[in-house]
Coordinates of C-alpha atoms and ligand atoms in Angstrom, one line a residue:
M1 CA 0.1 -0.1 0.0
Q2 CA 1.2 3.6 -1.0
K3 CA 2.4 5.6 2.3
K4 CA -0.2 8.4 2.9
I5 CA 1.0 11.9 2.3
Y6 CA 0.5 14.8 4.5
V7 CA 1.4 18.5 3.3
A8 CA 1.3 21.3 5.8
N9 CA 0.7 24.6 4.0
W10 CA 1.6 27.5 6.3
K11 CA 0.7 30.1 3.8
M12 CA 2.0 33.5 5.0
N13 CA 2.1 32.5 8.7
G14 CA 4.6 32.0 11.3
T15 CA 7.6 33.6 13.1
S16 CA 11.0 32.2 13.4
K17 CA 10.3 31.1 17.0
E18 CA 7.1 29.3 15.9
I19 CA 9.2 27.4 13.2
D20 CA 11.7 26.4 15.9
D21 CA 9.0 25.1 18.3
Y22 CA 7.1 23.3 15.3
M23 CA 10.3 21.5 14.3
E24 CA 11.0 20.6 17.8
M25 CA 7.7 19.2 18.3
L26 CA 7.7 17.3 14.8
S27 CA 11.3 16.1 14.7
P28 CA 11.3 13.4 17.3
H29 CA 8.5 11.5 15.5
L30 CA 9.3 8.6 13.3
F31 CA 6.6 9.0 10.7
L32 CA 6.0 6.1 8.3
E33 CA 4.0 8.4 6.1
T34 CA 5.5 11.0 3.8
V35 CA 5.2 14.4 5.7
I36 CA 5.9 17.5 3.8
L37 CA 6.2 21.0 5.2
G38 CA 5.4 23.9 3.0
L39 CA 6.9 26.8 5.0
P40 CA 7.2 30.4 4.0
F41 CA 10.5 31.1 2.1
P42 CA 12.4 33.0 4.8
Y43 CA 12.0 29.9 7.1
L44 CA 13.1 27.1 4.6
D45 CA 16.8 27.2 5.2
K46 CA 16.5 27.2 9.0
A47 CA 13.8 24.4 8.8
H48 CA 16.2 22.3 6.5
K49 CA 18.9 22.8 9.2
L50 CA 16.4 21.2 11.9
L51 CA 14.8 18.7 9.5
S52 CA 14.7 15.0 10.7
P53 CA 14.7 12.0 8.3
S54 CA 11.0 11.8 8.4
L55 CA 10.2 15.1 7.3
H56 CA 10.5 16.9 3.8
L57 CA 10.5 20.5 2.8
A58 CA 8.2 22.3 0.3
A59 CA 8.2 25.8 -0.9
Q60 CA 4.6 27.3 -1.6
D61 CA 5.7 28.7 -4.9
L62 CA 8.6 29.4 -7.3
S63 CA 9.6 31.6 -10.1
E64 CA 8.5 30.8 -13.7
N65 CA 12.1 32.3 -14.5
S66 CA 15.5 30.6 -13.8
K67 CA 17.5 33.6 -12.8
G68 CA 18.1 37.1 -13.3
A69 CA 16.5 40.6 -13.0
Y70 CA 13.3 39.5 -11.2
T71 CA 13.1 41.5 -8.0
G72 CA 11.5 39.4 -5.2
S73 CA 11.4 36.2 -7.0
V74 CA 12.8 33.0 -5.7
S75 CA 14.1 30.5 -8.2
G76 CA 13.9 26.7 -8.4
G77 CA 17.6 26.6 -8.2
M78 CA 17.6 28.5 -5.1
L79 CA 15.0 26.1 -3.5
K80 CA 16.9 23.0 -4.3
D81 CA 19.9 24.6 -2.9
I82 CA 18.6 25.2 0.4
G83 CA 16.9 21.6 0.7
C84 CA 13.6 21.6 -0.6
A85 CA 12.4 18.5 -2.4
Y86 CA 8.8 19.6 -3.2
V87 CA 7.1 22.8 -4.4
I88 CA 3.5 23.7 -4.6
I89 CA 2.4 25.1 -7.8
G90 CA -0.9 26.7 -8.9
H91 CA -2.5 27.0 -5.4
S92 CA -5.9 28.8 -5.9
E93 CA -4.7 31.8 -3.9
R94 CA -1.8 32.2 -6.5
R95 CA -4.2 31.8 -9.6
K96 CA -6.7 34.4 -7.9
D97 CA -4.3 36.9 -6.2
F98 CA -1.6 36.8 -8.4
F99 CA -3.3 36.2 -11.8
E100 CA -1.5 32.9 -12.4
N101 CA -2.8 31.2 -15.5
N102 CA -2.0 28.0 -17.1
A103 CA 0.7 29.3 -19.2
K104 CA 2.6 30.6 -15.9
I105 CA 2.0 27.4 -14.4
A106 CA 3.2 25.5 -17.1
Q107 CA 6.6 27.5 -16.9
K108 CA 6.6 27.0 -13.2
L109 CA 6.3 23.2 -13.5
L110 CA 9.2 23.1 -16.1
R111 CA 11.4 25.2 -13.6
A112 CA 10.5 22.6 -11.0
F113 CA 11.4 19.6 -13.1
E114 CA 14.6 21.3 -14.2
N115 CA 15.7 21.6 -10.6
N116 CA 14.5 18.0 -9.5
L117 CA 11.8 19.5 -7.3
I118 CA 8.6 17.4 -7.1
P119 CA 5.7 19.8 -8.0
I120 CA 2.4 19.5 -5.9
L121 CA 0.0 21.0 -8.5
C122 CA -3.2 22.2 -7.2
I123 CA -6.4 22.1 -9.1
G124 CA -10.1 22.7 -8.1
E125 CA -13.3 24.7 -8.9
T126 CA -14.8 27.7 -7.3
A127 CA -18.3 27.6 -6.0
G128 CA -20.9 27.0 -8.8
Q129 CA -18.4 25.8 -11.5
D130 CA -18.6 22.7 -13.1
V131 CA -15.9 20.4 -11.5
K132 CA -15.1 18.2 -14.4
R133 CA -15.0 21.2 -16.8
V134 CA -12.5 23.1 -14.4
I135 CA -10.4 20.2 -13.9
N136 CA -10.3 19.4 -17.5
D137 CA -9.3 23.0 -18.3
Q138 CA -6.7 23.2 -15.7
L139 CA -4.9 19.9 -16.6
E140 CA -5.1 19.6 -20.5
D141 CA -2.7 22.3 -21.3
L142 CA -0.2 20.6 -19.0
M143 CA -0.3 17.1 -20.1
G144 CA 2.7 17.5 -22.6
I145 CA 4.9 18.6 -19.7
L146 CA 3.4 16.4 -17.1
S147 CA 3.6 13.1 -18.8
E148 CA 6.6 10.9 -17.7
R149 CA 7.5 13.1 -14.7
E150 CA 7.1 12.8 -11.1
F151 CA 4.4 15.0 -9.4
M152 CA 1.3 15.1 -7.1
I153 CA -2.0 16.6 -7.8
A154 CA -3.8 18.4 -4.9
Y155 CA -7.4 18.5 -5.6
E156 CA -8.8 21.5 -3.7
P157 CA -12.4 22.9 -4.2
V158 CA -11.6 26.7 -3.6
W159 CA -14.9 27.0 -1.8
A160 CA -13.6 24.5 0.9
I161 CA -10.2 26.3 1.6
G162 CA -10.3 27.9 4.8
T163 CA -14.2 27.9 5.2
G164 CA -15.0 25.0 7.1
K165 CA -17.1 23.6 4.3
V166 CA -16.0 20.1 3.0
P167 CA -17.4 18.0 0.1
T168 CA -18.7 14.6 1.3
A169 CA -16.3 11.5 1.1
E170 CA -18.5 10.4 -1.8
E171 CA -18.1 13.6 -3.8
I172 CA -14.4 13.7 -3.2
S173 CA -14.2 10.1 -4.4
E174 CA -16.0 10.9 -7.4
V175 CA -13.9 13.7 -8.4
A176 CA -10.7 11.8 -7.5
R177 CA -11.9 8.9 -9.8
F178 CA -12.5 11.4 -12.7
I179 CA -9.0 12.7 -12.2
H180 CA -7.5 9.2 -12.0
D181 CA -9.1 8.2 -15.3
W182 CA -8.6 11.5 -16.8
L183 CA -4.7 10.9 -16.1
N184 CA -4.8 7.2 -17.2
E185 CA -6.0 8.3 -20.7
F186 CA -2.7 10.1 -21.3
E187 CA -1.0 7.0 -19.8
I188 CA -0.1 8.8 -16.6
T189 CA -0.4 6.6 -13.7
D190 CA 0.6 6.2 -10.1
I191 CA 0.4 9.9 -9.4
P192 CA -0.4 10.7 -5.9
L193 CA -3.6 12.5 -5.4
L194 CA -4.3 14.6 -2.4
Y195 CA -7.3 16.4 -1.0
G196 CA -7.2 19.9 0.4
G197 CA -9.8 22.2 1.9
S198 CA -10.7 22.5 5.7
V199 CA -9.2 19.2 6.6
T200 CA -9.1 19.1 10.5
P201 CA -8.5 16.4 13.1
E202 CA -12.1 16.0 13.7
N203 CA -12.8 14.9 9.8
I204 CA -9.7 13.4 8.6
S205 CA -10.8 9.9 9.5
S206 CA -13.7 10.0 7.3
L207 CA -11.7 11.7 4.6
K208 CA -9.1 9.0 4.7
T209 CA -11.8 6.4 3.3
C210 CA -12.0 8.4 0.0
D211 CA -11.2 6.4 -3.2
H212 CA -7.9 7.4 -4.9
I213 CA -6.9 9.8 -2.3
S214 CA -3.4 9.2 -1.1
G215 CA -3.1 12.2 1.2
F216 CA -4.0 15.7 2.1
L217 CA -2.8 19.2 1.6
I218 CA -3.6 20.9 4.9
G219 CA -3.5 24.8 5.7
G220 CA -5.0 26.1 9.0
A221 CA -4.9 22.9 11.0
S222 CA -1.4 22.1 10.1
L223 CA -0.1 25.3 12.0
K224 CA -0.1 23.8 15.2
A225 CA 2.1 20.7 15.5
E226 CA -0.3 18.7 17.8
S227 CA -3.2 19.2 15.3
F228 CA -0.9 18.1 12.5
I229 CA 0.5 15.2 14.2
R230 CA -3.0 14.0 15.4
M231 CA -4.2 14.2 11.6
I232 CA -1.2 12.1 10.5
R233 CA -1.8 9.5 13.3
A234 CA -5.7 9.5 13.0
Ligands
LIG1 C1 -4.9 25.1 1.7 O1 -4.1 26.0 1.9 O2 -4.6 24.7 0.6 C2 -5.9 24.7 2.4 C3 -6.5 23.7 2.0 O3 -6.1 25.5 3.5 P1 -7.3 24.9 4.6 O4 -6.9 23.6 5.2 O5 -7.1 26.0 5.7 O6 -8.7 24.8 4.0

């Protein structure tokens, strides 16, 4: 059986002290699952130095460019250099607030692959949108890039992110099955599919029963180490 995957997405939260405390709480645990910490850029280097063998680091974004005159941007090479193994790409907050479209996301995926970073590609519909059509639109332009690469997909209904609203396990299973079959048509198999959107210690046990779901991308409930550990152990 595939190991379950738990990705913490801290977004723009935390302080240096909070990262120290978090790493101190998590590091003694020997996780059999894949546990990935998506921390803000300024803390990745420090977290890497505190990382135990059970933990992995993700950046929450990367530049679509490799290097040069892009003030404020962070490249895939820099992320690899400081010990990141994964990078979240296309989170709905980046799509919405930073106007990231498929063309930009495609460039970001390429930069990730060039630097041996494993992308965690986020997809999902906003309230009222046709889920299957959105997933089709978000994936089809990227298939040429994704085929024969190592990556993960995080299915995150945008209306479920940070709202406390969660689809039923049946609804998530249906979308997960759709994504799974969709990828299969392009002969892309064995891609871990994560669910994200208001996952908590209280609801994670039922979400673990979803078909084709290999793990979770967790925002708010991952900020406290005890809560994150509870979800991994649930
Ligand atoms: C997220 O940040 O992608 C997310 C799913 O957040 P939350 O768990 O807070 O809904």
